[in-house]
mmCIF file of C-alpha atoms in Angstrom:
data_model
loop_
_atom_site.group_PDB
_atom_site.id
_atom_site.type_symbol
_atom_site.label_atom_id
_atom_site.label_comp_id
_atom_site.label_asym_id
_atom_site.label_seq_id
_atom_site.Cartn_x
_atom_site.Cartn_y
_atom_site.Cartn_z
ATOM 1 C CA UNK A 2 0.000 0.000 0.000
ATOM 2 C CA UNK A 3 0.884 3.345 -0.163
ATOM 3 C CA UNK A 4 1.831 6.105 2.363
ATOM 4 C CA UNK A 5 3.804 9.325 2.834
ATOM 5 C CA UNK A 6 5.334 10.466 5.900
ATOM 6 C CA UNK A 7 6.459 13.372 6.825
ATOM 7 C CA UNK A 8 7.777 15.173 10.140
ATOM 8 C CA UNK A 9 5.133 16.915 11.495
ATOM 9 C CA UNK A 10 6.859 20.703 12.946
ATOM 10 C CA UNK A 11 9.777 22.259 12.005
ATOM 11 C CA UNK A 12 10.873 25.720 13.365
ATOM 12 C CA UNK A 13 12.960 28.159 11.352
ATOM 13 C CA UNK A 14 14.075 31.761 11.688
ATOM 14 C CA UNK A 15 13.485 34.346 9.624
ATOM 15 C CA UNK A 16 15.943 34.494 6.432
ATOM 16 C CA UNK A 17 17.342 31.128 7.292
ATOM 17 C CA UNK A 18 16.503 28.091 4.786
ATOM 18 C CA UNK A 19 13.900 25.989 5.573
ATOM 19 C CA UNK A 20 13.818 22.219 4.567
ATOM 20 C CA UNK A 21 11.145 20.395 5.075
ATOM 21 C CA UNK A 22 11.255 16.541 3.665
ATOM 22 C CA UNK A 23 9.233 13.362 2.843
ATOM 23 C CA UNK A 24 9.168 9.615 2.373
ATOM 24 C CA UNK A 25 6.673 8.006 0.063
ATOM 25 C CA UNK A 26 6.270 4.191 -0.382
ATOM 26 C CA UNK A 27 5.065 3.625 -3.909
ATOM 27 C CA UNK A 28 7.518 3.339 -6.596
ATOM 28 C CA UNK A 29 5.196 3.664 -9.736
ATOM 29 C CA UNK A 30 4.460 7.325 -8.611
ATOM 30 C CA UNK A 31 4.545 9.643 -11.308
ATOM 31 C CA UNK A 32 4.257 12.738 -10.114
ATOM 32 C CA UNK A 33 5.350 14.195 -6.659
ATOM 33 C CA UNK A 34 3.870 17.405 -4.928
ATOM 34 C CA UNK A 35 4.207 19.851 -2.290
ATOM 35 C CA UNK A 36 1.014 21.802 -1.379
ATOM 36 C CA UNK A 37 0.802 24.544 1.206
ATOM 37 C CA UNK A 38 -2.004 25.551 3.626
ATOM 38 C CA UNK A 39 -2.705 28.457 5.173
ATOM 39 C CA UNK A 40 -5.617 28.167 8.545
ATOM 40 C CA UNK A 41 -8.770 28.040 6.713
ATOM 41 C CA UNK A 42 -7.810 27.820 3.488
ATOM 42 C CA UNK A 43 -7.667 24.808 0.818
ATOM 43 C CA UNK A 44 -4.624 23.954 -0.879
ATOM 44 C CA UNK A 45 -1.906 26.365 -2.833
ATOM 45 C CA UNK A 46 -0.365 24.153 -5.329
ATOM 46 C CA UNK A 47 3.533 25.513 -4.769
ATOM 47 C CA UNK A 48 5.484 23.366 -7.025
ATOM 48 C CA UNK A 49 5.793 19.341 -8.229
ATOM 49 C CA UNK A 50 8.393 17.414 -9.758
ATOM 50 C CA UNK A 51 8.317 14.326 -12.364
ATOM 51 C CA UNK A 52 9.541 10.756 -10.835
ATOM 52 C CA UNK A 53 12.057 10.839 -13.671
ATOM 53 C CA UNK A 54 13.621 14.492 -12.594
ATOM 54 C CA UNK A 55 16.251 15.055 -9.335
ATOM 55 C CA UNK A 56 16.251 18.276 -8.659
ATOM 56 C CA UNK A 57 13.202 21.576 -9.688
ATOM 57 C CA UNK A 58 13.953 24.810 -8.894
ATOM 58 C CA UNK A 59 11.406 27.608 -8.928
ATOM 59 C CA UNK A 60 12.296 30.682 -7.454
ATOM 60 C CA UNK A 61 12.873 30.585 -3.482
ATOM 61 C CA UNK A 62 11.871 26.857 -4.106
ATOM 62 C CA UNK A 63 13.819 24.074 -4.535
ATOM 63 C CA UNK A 64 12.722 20.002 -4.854
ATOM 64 C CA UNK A 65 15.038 17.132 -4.522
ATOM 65 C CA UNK A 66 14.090 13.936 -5.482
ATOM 66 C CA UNK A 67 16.006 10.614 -4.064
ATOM 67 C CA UNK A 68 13.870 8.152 -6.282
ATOM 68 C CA UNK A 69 16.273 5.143 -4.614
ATOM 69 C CA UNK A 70 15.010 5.805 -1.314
ATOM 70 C CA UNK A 71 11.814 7.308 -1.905
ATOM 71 C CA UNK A 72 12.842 10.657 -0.127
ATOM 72 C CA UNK A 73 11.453 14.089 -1.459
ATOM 73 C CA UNK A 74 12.407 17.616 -0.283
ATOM 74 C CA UNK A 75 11.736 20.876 -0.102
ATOM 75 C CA UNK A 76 14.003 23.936 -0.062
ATOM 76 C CA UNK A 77 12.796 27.493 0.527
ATOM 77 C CA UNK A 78 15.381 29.822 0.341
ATOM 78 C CA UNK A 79 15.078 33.151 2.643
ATOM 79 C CA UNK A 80 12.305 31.918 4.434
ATOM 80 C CA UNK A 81 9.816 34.643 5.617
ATOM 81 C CA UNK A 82 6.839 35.148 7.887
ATOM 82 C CA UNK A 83 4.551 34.341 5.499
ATOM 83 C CA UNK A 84 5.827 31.201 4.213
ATOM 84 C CA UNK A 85 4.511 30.393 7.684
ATOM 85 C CA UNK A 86 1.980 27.012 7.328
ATOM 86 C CA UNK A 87 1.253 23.696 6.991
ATOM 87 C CA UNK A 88 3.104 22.205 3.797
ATOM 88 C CA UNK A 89 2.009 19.121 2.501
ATOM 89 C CA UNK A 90 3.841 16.263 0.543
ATOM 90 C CA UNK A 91 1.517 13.875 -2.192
ATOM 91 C CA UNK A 92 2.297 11.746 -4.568
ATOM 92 C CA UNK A 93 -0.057 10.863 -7.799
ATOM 93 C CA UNK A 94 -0.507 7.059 -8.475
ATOM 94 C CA UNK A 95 -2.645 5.772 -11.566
ATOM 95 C CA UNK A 96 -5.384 3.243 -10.256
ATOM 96 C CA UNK A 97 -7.217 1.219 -12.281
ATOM 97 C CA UNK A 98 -5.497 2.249 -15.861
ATOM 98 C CA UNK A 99 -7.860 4.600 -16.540
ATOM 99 C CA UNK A 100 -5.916 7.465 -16.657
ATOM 100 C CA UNK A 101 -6.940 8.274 -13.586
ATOM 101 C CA UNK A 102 -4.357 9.484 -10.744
ATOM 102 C CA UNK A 103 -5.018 10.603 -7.396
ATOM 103 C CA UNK A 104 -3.101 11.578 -4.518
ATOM 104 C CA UNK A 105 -1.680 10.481 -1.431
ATOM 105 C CA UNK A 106 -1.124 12.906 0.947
ATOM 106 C CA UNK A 107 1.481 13.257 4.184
ATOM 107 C CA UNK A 108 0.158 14.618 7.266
ATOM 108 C CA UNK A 109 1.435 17.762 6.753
ATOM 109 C CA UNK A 110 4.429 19.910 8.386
ATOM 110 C CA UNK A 111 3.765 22.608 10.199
ATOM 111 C CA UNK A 112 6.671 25.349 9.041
ATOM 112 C CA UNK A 113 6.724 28.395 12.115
ATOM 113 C CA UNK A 114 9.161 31.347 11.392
ATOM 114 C CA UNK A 115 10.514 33.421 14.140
ATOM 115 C CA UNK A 116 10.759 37.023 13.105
ATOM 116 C CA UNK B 22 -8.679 32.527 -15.261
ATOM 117 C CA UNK B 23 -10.714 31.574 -12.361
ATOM 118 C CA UNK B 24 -10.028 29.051 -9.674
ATOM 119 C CA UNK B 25 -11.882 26.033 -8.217
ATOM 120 C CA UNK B 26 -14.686 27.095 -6.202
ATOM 121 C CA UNK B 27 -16.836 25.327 -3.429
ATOM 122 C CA UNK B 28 -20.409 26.223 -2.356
ATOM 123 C CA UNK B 29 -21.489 26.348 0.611
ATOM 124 C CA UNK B 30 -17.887 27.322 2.676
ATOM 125 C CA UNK B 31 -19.412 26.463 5.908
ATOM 126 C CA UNK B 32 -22.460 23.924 6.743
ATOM 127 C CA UNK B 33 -23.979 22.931 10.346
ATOM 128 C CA UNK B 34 -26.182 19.809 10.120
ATOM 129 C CA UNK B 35 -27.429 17.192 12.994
ATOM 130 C CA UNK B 36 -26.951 13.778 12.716
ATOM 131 C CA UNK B 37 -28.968 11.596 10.525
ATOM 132 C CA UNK B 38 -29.393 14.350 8.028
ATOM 133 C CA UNK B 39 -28.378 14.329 4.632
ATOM 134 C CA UNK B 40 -26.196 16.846 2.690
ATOM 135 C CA UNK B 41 -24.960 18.398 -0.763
ATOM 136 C CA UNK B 42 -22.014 20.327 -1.345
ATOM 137 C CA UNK B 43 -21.031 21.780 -4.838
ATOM 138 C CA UNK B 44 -17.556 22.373 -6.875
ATOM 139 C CA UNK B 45 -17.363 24.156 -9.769
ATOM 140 C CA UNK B 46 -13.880 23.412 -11.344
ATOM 141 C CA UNK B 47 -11.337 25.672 -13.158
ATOM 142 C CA UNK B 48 -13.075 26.310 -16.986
ATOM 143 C CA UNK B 49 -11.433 23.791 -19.631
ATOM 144 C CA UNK B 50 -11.171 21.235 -16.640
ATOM 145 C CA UNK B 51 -12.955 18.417 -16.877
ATOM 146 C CA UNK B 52 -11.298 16.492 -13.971
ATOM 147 C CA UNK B 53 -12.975 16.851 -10.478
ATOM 148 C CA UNK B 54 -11.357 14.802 -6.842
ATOM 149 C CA UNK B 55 -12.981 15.330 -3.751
ATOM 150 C CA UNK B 56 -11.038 15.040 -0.380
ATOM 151 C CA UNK B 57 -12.161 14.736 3.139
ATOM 152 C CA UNK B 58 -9.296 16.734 5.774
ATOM 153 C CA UNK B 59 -10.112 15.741 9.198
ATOM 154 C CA UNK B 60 -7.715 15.883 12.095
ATOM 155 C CA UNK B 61 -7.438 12.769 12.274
ATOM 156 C CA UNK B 62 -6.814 11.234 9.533
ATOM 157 C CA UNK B 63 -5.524 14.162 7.405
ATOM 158 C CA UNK B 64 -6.149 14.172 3.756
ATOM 159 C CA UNK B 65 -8.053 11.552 2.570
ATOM 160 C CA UNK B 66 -9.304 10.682 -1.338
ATOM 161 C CA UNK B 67 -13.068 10.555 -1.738
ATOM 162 C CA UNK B 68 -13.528 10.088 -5.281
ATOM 163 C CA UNK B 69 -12.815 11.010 -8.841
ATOM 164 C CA UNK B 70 -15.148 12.635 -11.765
ATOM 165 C CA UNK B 71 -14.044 12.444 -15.574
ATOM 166 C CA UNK B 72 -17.058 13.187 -18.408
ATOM 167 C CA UNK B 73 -19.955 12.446 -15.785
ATOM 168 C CA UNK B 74 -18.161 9.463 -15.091
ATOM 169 C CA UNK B 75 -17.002 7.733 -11.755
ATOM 170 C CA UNK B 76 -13.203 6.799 -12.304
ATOM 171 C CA UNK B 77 -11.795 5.810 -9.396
ATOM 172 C CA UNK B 78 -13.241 6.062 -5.505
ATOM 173 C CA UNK B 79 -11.571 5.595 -2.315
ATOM 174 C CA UNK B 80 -12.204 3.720 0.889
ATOM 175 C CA UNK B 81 -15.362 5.437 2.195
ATOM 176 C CA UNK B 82 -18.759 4.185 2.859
ATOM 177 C CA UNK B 83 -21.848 4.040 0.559
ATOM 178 C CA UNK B 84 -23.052 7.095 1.918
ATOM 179 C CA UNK B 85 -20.886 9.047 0.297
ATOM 180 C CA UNK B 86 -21.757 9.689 -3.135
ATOM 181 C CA UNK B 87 -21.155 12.244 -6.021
ATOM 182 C CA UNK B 88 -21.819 13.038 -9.388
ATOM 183 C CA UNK B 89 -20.645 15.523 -12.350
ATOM 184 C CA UNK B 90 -22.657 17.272 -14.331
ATOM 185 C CA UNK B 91 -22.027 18.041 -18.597
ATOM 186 C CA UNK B 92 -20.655 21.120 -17.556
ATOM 187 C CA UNK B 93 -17.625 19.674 -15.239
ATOM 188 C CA UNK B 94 -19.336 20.972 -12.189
ATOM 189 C CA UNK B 95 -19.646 18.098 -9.358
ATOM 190 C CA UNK B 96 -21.862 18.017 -6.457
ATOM 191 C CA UNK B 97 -20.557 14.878 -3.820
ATOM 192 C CA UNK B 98 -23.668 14.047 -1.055
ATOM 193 C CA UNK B 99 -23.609 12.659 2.460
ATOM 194 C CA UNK B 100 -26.321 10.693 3.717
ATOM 195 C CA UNK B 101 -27.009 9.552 7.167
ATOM 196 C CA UNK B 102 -24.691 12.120 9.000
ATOM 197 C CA UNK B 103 -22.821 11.400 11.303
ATOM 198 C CA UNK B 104 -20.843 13.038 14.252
ATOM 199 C CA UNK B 105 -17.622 11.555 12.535
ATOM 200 C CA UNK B 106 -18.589 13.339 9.186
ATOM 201 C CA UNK B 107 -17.383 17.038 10.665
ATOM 202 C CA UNK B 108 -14.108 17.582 8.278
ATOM 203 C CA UNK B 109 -12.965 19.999 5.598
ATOM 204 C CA UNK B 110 -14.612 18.762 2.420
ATOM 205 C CA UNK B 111 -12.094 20.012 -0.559
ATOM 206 C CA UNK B 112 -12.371 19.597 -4.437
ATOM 207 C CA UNK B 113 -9.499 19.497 -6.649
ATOM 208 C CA UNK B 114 -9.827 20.377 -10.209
ATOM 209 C CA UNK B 115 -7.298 19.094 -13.456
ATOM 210 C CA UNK B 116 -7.269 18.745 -17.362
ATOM 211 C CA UNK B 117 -8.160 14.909 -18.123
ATOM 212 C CA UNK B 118 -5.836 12.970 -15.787
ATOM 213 C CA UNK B 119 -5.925 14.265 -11.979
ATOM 214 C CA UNK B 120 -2.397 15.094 -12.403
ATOM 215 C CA UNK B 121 -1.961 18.883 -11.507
ATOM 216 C CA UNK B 122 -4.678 19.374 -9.513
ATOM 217 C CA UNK B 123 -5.420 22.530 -7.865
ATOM 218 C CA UNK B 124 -7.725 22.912 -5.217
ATOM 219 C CA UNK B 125 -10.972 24.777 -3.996
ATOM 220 C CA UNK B 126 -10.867 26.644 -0.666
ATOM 221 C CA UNK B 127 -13.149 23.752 0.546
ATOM 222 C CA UNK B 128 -16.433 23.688 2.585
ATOM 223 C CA UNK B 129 -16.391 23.182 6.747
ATOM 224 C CA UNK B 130 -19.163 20.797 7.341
ATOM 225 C CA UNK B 131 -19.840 20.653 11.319
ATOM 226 C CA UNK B 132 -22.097 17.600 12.277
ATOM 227 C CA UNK B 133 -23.824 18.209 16.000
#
């Protein structure tokens, strides 16, 4: 089966780098995501990177990809107060060959920055 | 362009009733996944819409249904309520494959 784990706080000060990182089980994912959430929102969509790809870097962002031992990351550079959340990990598996993918989340990391 | 929205954003029903909550997806998507976000049990995968059809569904009872609609708009339906029901209901939207998918600001569904 699959599953995604993640640690669930990590505190960082302001300006520093903040890493925040992931293990997923399933091999056949395709697709790997991080998500971020903000208290009462839904899901921002901050960046994803394709199982056959190491590294993705999109501005402050940064994804590495360890497809031998399932281990994903994420890198934001300069971290500031309001990168302040709960960031989510998911990866996309096809069921039932019907083009169809959905995702399997992490429990989420809760990212605090200290002014 | 518009994102995916979610109607009602907040809901209070009693147990034993039944509800139906709406997602209209980004325009040109015709892919619609519903999530349940509890506490809990985090982030978990309801079911999946393509061209009015049910493609895949996840590990939740029969009373949780859905449907889409010609226009990609999806509507999923509780029956039965049921204190354990109380979660953050969120719809994704994507073009064809449920890869990509971004996500509605989700409706707050409070069972008493």
């Amino acid at each position: 089966g699959e599953d995604v784990e993640q640690s669930l706080f990590l505190s960082v000060r302001e300006g520093d780098s903040s890493v925040i990182n992931c293990t997923y089980t399933d091999s056949s994912s395709t697709y790997l995501y991080w998500y971020k959430q903000e208290p009462g929102a839904g899901l921002q969509l901050l960046t994803y990177i394709f199982s056959n790809m190491d590294m993705k870097q999109d501005q402050r962002l940064t994804v590495l990809l360890n497809k031998k031992d399932k281990h994903l990351s994420l890198r934001i550079a300069d971290t500031q107060t309001g990168d302040s959340a709960i960031y989510f990990c998911a990866e996309s598996i096809s069921y039932s060959g019907a083009g169809s993918y959905q995702l399997t989340f992490g429990k989420g990391t809760k990212l605090s920055v200290i002014p | 362009k518009a994102g995916v929205t979610q109607t009602p954003r907040y809901l209070i029903k009693t147990r034993g009733q039944q509800v139906t909550l709406s997602c209209s997806p980004i325009s040109g998507h015709r892919s619609v996944s519903w999530y349940q976000q509890t506490p809990g049990q985090g982030l978990q995968f309801l079911f999946e819409y393509f061209s009015e059809t049910q493609r895949n569904k996840g590990n939740f009872p029969g009373r949780f249904s859905g449907r889409q609609f010609s226009n990609s708009r999806s509507e999923m339906n509780v029956s039965t309520l049921e204190l354990g029901d109380s979660a953050l209901y969120l719809c994704a939207s994507s073009l064809e494959t449920g890869n990509e998918q971004f996500f509605g600001p989700g409706t707050r569904l409070t069972v008493l």
